[in-house]
Structure formats: C-alpha cells, structure tokens
mmCIF file of C-alpha atoms in Angstrom:
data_model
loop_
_atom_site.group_PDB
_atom_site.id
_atom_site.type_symbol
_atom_site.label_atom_id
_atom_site.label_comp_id
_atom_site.label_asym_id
_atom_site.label_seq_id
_atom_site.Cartn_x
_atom_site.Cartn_y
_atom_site.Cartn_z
ATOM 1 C CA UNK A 221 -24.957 32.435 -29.726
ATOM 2 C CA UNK A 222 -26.999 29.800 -30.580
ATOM 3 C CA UNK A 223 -28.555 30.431 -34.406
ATOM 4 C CA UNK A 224 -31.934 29.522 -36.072
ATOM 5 C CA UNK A 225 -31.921 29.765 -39.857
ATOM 6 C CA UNK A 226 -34.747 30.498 -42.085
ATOM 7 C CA UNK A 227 -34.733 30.065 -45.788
ATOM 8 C CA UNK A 228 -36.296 31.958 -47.765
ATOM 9 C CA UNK A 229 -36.146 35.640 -46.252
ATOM 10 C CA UNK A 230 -39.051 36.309 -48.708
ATOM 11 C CA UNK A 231 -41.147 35.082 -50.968
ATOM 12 C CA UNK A 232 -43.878 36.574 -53.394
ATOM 13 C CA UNK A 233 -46.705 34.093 -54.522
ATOM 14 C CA UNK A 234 -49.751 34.192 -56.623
ATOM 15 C CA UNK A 235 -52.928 33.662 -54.185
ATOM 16 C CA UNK A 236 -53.833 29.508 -54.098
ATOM 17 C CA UNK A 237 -50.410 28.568 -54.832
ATOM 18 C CA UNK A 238 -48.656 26.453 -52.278
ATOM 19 C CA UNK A 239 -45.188 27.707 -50.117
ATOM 20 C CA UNK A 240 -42.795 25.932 -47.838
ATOM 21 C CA UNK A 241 -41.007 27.699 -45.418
ATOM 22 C CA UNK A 242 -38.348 26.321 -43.978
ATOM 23 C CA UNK A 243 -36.652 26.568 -40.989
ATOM 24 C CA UNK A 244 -33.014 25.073 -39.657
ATOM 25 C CA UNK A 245 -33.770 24.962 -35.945
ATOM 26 C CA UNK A 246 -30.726 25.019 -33.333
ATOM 27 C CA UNK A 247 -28.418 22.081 -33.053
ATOM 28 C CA UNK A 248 -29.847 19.628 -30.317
ATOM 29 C CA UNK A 249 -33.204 21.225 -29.984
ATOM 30 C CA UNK A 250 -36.229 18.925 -29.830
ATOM 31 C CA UNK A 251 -39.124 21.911 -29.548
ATOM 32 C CA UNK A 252 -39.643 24.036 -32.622
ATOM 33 C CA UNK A 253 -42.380 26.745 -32.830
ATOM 34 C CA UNK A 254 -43.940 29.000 -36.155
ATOM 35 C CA UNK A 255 -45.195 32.598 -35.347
ATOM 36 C CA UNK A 256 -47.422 35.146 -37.327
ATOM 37 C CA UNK A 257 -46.463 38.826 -37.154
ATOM 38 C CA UNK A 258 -48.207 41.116 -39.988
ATOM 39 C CA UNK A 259 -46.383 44.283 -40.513
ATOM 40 C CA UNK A 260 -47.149 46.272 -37.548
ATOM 41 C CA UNK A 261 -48.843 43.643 -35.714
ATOM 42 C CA UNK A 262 -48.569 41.893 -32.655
ATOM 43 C CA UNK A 263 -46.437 38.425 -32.846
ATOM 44 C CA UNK A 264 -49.166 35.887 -32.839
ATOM 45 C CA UNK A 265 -48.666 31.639 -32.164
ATOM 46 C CA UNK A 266 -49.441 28.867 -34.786
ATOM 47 C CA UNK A 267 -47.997 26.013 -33.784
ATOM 48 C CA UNK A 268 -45.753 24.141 -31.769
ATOM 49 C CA UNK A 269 -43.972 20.706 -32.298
ATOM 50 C CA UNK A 270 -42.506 17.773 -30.703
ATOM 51 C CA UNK A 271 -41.426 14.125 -31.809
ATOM 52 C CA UNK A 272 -42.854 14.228 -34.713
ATOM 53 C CA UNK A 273 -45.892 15.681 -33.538
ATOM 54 C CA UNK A 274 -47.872 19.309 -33.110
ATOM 55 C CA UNK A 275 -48.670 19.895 -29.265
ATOM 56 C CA UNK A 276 -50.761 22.655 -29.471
ATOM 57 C CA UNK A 277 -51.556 25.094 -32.169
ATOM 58 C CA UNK A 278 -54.050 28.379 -32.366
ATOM 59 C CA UNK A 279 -57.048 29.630 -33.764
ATOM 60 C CA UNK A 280 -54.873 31.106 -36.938
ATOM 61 C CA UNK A 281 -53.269 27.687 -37.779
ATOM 62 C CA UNK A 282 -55.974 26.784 -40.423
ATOM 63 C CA UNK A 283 -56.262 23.701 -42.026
ATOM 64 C CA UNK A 284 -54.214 24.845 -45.198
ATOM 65 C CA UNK A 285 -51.250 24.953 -42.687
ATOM 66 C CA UNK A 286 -49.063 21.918 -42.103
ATOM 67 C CA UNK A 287 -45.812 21.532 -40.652
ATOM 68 C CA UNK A 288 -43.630 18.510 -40.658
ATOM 69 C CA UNK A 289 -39.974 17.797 -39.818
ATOM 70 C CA UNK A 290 -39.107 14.258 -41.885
ATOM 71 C CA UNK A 291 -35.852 12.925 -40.723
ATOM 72 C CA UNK A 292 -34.592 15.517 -38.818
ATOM 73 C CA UNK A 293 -33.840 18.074 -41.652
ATOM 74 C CA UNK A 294 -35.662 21.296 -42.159
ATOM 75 C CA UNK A 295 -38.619 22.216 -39.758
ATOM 76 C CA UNK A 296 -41.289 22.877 -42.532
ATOM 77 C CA UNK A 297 -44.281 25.330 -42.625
ATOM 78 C CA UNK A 298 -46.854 24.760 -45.863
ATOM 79 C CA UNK A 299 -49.824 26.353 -46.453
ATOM 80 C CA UNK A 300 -51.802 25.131 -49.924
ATOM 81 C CA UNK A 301 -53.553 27.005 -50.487
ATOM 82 C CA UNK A 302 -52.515 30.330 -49.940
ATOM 83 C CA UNK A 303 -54.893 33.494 -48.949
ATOM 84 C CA UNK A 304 -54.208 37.227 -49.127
ATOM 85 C CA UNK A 305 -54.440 36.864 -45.296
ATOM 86 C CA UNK A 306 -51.776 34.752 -45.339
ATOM 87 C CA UNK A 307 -48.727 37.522 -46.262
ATOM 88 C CA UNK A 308 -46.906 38.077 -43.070
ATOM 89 C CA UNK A 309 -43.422 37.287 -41.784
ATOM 90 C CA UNK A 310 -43.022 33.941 -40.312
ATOM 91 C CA UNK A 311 -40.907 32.991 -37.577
ATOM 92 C CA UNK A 312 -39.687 29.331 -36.582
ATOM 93 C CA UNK A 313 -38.533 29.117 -33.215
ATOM 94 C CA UNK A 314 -36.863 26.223 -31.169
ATOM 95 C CA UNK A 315 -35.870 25.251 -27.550
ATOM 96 C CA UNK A 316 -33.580 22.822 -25.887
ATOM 97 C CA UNK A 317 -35.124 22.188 -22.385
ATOM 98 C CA UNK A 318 -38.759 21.140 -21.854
ATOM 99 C CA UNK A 319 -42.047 22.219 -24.253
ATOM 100 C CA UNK A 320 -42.169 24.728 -21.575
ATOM 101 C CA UNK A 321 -38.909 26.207 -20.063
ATOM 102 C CA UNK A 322 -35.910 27.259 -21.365
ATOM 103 C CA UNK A 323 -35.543 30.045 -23.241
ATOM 104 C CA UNK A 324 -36.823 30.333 -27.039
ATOM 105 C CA UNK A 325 -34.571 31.094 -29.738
ATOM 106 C CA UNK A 326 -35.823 32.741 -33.352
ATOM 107 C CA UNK A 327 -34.866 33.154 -36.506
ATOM 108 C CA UNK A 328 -34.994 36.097 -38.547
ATOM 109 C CA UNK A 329 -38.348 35.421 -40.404
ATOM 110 C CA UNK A 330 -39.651 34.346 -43.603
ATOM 111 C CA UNK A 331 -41.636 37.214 -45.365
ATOM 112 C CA UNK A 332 -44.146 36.039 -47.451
ATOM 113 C CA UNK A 333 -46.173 38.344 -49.163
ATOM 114 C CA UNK A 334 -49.410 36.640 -51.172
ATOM 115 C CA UNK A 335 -50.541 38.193 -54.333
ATOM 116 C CA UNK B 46 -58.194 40.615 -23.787
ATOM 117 C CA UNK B 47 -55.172 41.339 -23.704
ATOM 118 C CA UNK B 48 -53.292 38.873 -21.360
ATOM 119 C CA UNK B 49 -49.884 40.589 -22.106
ATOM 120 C CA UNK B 50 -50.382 44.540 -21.412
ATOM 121 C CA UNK B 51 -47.137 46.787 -22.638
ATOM 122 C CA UNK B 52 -46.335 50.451 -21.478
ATOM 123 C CA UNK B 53 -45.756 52.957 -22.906
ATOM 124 C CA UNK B 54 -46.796 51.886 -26.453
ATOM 125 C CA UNK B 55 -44.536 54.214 -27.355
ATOM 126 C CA UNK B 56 -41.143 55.841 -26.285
ATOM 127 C CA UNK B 57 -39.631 59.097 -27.817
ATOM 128 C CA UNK B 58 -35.994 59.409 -26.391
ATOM 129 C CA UNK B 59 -33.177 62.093 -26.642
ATOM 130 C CA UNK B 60 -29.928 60.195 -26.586
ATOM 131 C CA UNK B 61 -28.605 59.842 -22.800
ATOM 132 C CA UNK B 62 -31.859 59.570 -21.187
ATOM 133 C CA UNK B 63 -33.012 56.741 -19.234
ATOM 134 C CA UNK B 64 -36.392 54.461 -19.892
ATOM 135 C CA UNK B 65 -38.318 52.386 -18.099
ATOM 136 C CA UNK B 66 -40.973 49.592 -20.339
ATOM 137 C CA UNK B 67 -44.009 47.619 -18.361
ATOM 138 C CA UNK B 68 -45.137 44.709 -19.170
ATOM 139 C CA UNK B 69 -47.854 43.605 -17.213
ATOM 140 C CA UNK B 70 -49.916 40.140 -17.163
ATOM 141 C CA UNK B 71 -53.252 39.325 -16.683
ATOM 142 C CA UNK B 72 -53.169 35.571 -15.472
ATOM 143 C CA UNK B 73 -50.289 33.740 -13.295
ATOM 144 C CA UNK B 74 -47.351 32.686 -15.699
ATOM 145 C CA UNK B 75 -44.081 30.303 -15.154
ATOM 146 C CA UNK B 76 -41.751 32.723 -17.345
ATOM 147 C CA UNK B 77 -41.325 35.694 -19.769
ATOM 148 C CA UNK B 78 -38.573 36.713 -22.052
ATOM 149 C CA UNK B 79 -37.667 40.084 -23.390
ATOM 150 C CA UNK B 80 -36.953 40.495 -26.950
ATOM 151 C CA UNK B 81 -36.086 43.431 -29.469
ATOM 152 C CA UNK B 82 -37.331 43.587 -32.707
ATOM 153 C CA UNK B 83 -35.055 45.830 -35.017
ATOM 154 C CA UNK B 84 -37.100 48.127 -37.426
ATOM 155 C CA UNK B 85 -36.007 45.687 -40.412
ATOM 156 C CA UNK B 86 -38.279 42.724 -38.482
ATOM 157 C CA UNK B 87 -35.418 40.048 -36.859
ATOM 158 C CA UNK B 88 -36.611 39.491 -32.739
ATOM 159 C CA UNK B 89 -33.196 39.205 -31.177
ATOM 160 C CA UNK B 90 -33.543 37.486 -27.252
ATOM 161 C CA UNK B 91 -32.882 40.506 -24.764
ATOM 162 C CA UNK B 92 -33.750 38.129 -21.356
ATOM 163 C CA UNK B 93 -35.254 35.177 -20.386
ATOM 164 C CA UNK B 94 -36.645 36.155 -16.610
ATOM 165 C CA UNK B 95 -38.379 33.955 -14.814
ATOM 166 C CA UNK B 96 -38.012 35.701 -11.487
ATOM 167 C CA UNK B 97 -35.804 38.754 -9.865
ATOM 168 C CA UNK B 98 -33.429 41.415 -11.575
ATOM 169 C CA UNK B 99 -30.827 40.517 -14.560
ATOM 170 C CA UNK B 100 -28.506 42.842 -16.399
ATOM 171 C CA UNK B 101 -26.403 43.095 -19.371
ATOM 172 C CA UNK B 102 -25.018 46.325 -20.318
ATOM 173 C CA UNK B 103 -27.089 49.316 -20.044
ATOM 174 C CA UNK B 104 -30.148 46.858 -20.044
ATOM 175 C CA UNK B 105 -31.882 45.935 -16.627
ATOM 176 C CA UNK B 106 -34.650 43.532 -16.084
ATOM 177 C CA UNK B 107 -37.020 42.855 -13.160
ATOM 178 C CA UNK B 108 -39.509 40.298 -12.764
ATOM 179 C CA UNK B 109 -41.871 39.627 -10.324
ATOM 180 C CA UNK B 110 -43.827 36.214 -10.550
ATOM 181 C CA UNK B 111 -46.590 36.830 -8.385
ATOM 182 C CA UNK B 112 -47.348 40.648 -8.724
ATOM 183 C CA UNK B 113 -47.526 39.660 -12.540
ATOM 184 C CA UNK B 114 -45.344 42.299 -14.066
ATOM 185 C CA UNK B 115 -41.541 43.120 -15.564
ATOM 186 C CA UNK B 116 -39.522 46.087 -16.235
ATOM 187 C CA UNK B 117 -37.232 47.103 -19.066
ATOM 188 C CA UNK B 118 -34.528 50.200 -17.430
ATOM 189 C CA UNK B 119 -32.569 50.962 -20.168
ATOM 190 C CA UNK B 120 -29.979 53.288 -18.726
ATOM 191 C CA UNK B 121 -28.358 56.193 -21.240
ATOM 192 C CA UNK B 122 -29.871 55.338 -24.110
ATOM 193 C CA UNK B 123 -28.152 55.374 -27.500
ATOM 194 C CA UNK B 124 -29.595 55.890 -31.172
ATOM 195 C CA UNK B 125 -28.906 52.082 -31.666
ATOM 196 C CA UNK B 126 -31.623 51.193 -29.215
ATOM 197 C CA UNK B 127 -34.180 52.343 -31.059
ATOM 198 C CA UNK B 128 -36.730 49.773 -32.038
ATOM 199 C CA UNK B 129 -39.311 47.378 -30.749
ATOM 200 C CA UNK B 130 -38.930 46.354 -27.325
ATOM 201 C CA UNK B 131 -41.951 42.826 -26.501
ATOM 202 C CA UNK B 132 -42.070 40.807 -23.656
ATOM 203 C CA UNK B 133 -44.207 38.027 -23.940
ATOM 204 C CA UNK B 134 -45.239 35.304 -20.613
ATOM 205 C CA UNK B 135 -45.531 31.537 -20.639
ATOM 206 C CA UNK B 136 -48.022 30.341 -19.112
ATOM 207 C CA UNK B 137 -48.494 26.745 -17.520
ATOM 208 C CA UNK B 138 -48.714 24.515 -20.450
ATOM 209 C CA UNK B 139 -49.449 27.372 -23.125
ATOM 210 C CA UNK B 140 -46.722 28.556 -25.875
ATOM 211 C CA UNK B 141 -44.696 32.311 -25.044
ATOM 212 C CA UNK B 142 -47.799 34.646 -25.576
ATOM 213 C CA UNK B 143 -46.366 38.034 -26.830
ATOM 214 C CA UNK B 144 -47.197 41.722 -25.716
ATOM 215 C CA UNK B 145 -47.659 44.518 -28.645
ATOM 216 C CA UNK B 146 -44.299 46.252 -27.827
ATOM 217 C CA UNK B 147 -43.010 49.855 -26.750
ATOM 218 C CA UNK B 148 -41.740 51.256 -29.783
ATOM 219 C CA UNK B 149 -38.615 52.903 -28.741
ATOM 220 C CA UNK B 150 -37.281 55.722 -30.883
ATOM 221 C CA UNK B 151 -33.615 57.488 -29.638
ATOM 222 C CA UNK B 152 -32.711 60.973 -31.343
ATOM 223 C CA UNK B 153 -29.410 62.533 -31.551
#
C-alpha cells in the first residue's frame, strides 16, 4: 500500500540544539500532517499543511516549531530550540482527497529524544 | 474532556477468544479511522469508517454516525494481535483527533 517515509527513525540531541525531521509524504498527496505521541501517551495534533501553507495547528505547536515543504521535496518539521518536553516520536502524515476526507496515511515515526 | 472515549483501556486475551473495542465520541464527526499501533511504535491503518460495517479478515468494524460510536470485533484472536488498538474521529473542519487506545495483549 501506499508508503510514508520518515528519516531519521531517531535522533538524540543536546537540549537548545535545533532538529529537522523529515518526512517523504505519499506520491500525489497534497495534505501532510505532524503528530506528538510521548511514550505511553495519547497521539496528539501539531499541525497540518496545504499549498505551501499550515491550515490549522494546536496548542503544542509552539513557536520553536516550523514546518515547510520547499519545492516539493521533504515535508520538514524544525524545532530550534529544542526542550526536554520536546522528546517524543513524531509522525508525518499525508492524504490525497480533501483537508478533510480520505483516509490518512502515516509513517513510522521519528523518535527524538532531547537531552 | 475527552472527545474520543476508548473501552476497555485494556484487553487481556487467551488466544481464540473473541473482542469487542468502543470507541465512543462526544461531539458529531464526518469520519473515524481505526489504527494499530505495534508495541515497537509504527500506527498501521486498520479502517477508515465513515458509516456502517467493514471487514477484513478476522477484523470487523461498525460505525454509526449519529449514535456517535464504533466497534472493533476481532474474531479468534491470535498472539500477533496484540498491541494498541486507537480510533480517532474527524470532525467538521478539525484534523483526525485520536482516542487513548485498548491495549490488547493475546497469550498462548
């Protein structure tokens, strides 16, 4: 079935250092989506984007978080600085159909655990 | 709270038996998808549901739109199902909003 790649699986950081995570969303999709899930926690929103543009994002999407897809390559999350609160596993997501409908495919996460 | 209530939180299953997961939601939605989430972290797409019964395999799932709630059946369940079962809803112009999961655990 349809695949979404992330890249890296996991990362280790010193605290106020930046990260990219990256995310190679399924061919043809236009809707692409970054989750929170901290070990043993519920899967929590960030963000979702569109053309170039975020559409809605949560409470947890601080301003140290940015995301960015130039040119049609990667789907990017960075956060500069980085927080302790930050280590979780990220996952991208994407969709074909509208912002709305259509099923959501994931990828397989990015863990990132801030030291 | 909570606008996406799972039951049971957790499951304890000898291998064979049947199971039935709840998901239940607090506000109208368009759509929900079930996923599982192996114990190593990857969320694999079970269903997307918007409305009525689907099945693949020994999975069965049941929606109903306006009585706010899905079902999981899994029917003789193996070792290999063990895991985390979420559903999560979409709501009119809101991102998929995720439950907290039935942890699922199948013993020989």
């Amino acid at each position: 079935g349809p695949k979404v790649l992330q890249i890296p699986s996991h990362q280790i950081i010193d605290m106020g250092q930046m990260v990219t995570l990256n995310c190679d969303p399924v061919s043809n999709h236009l809707y692409f989506y970054w989750y929170k899930q901290i070990l043993g926690q519920q899967m929590e929103f960030l963000v979702n984007f569109y053309n170039g543009k975020v559409m809605e994002k949560s409470k947890l999407f601080k301003d140290q978080f940015s995301v960015e897809r130039p040119d049609g390559s990667y789907f990017t999350l960075k956060i500069q600085p980085t927080a302790l609160e930050d280590s979780a596993v990220y996952f991208c997501a994407s969709r074909g159909q509208g912002a709305h409908t259509g099923q959501l495919y994931f990828g397989e996460g990015s863990k990132l655990t801030v030291l | 709270g909570q606008q996406v209530q799972q039951s049971p939180t957790s499951l304890v299953l000898q291998e064979g038996e049947n199971a039935e997961l709840q998901c239940n939601f607090s506000t109208s939605l368009n759509s929900m998808q079930w996923f599982y989430q192996r114990p190593g972290g990857s969320l694999i797409s079970v269903f997307y549901n918007p409305s009525g019964t689907k099945q693949s395999g020994r999975l069965t799932s049941t929606t109903v739109i306006k009585e706010r709630r899905s079902s999981l059946h899994i029917s003789s369940s193996q070792i290999t199902d063990s895991g985390t079962y979420l559903c999560a809803m979409e709501q009119g112009g809101r991102a998929l909003i995720f439950g907290t999961g039935t942890t699922v655990s199948v013993s020989p």
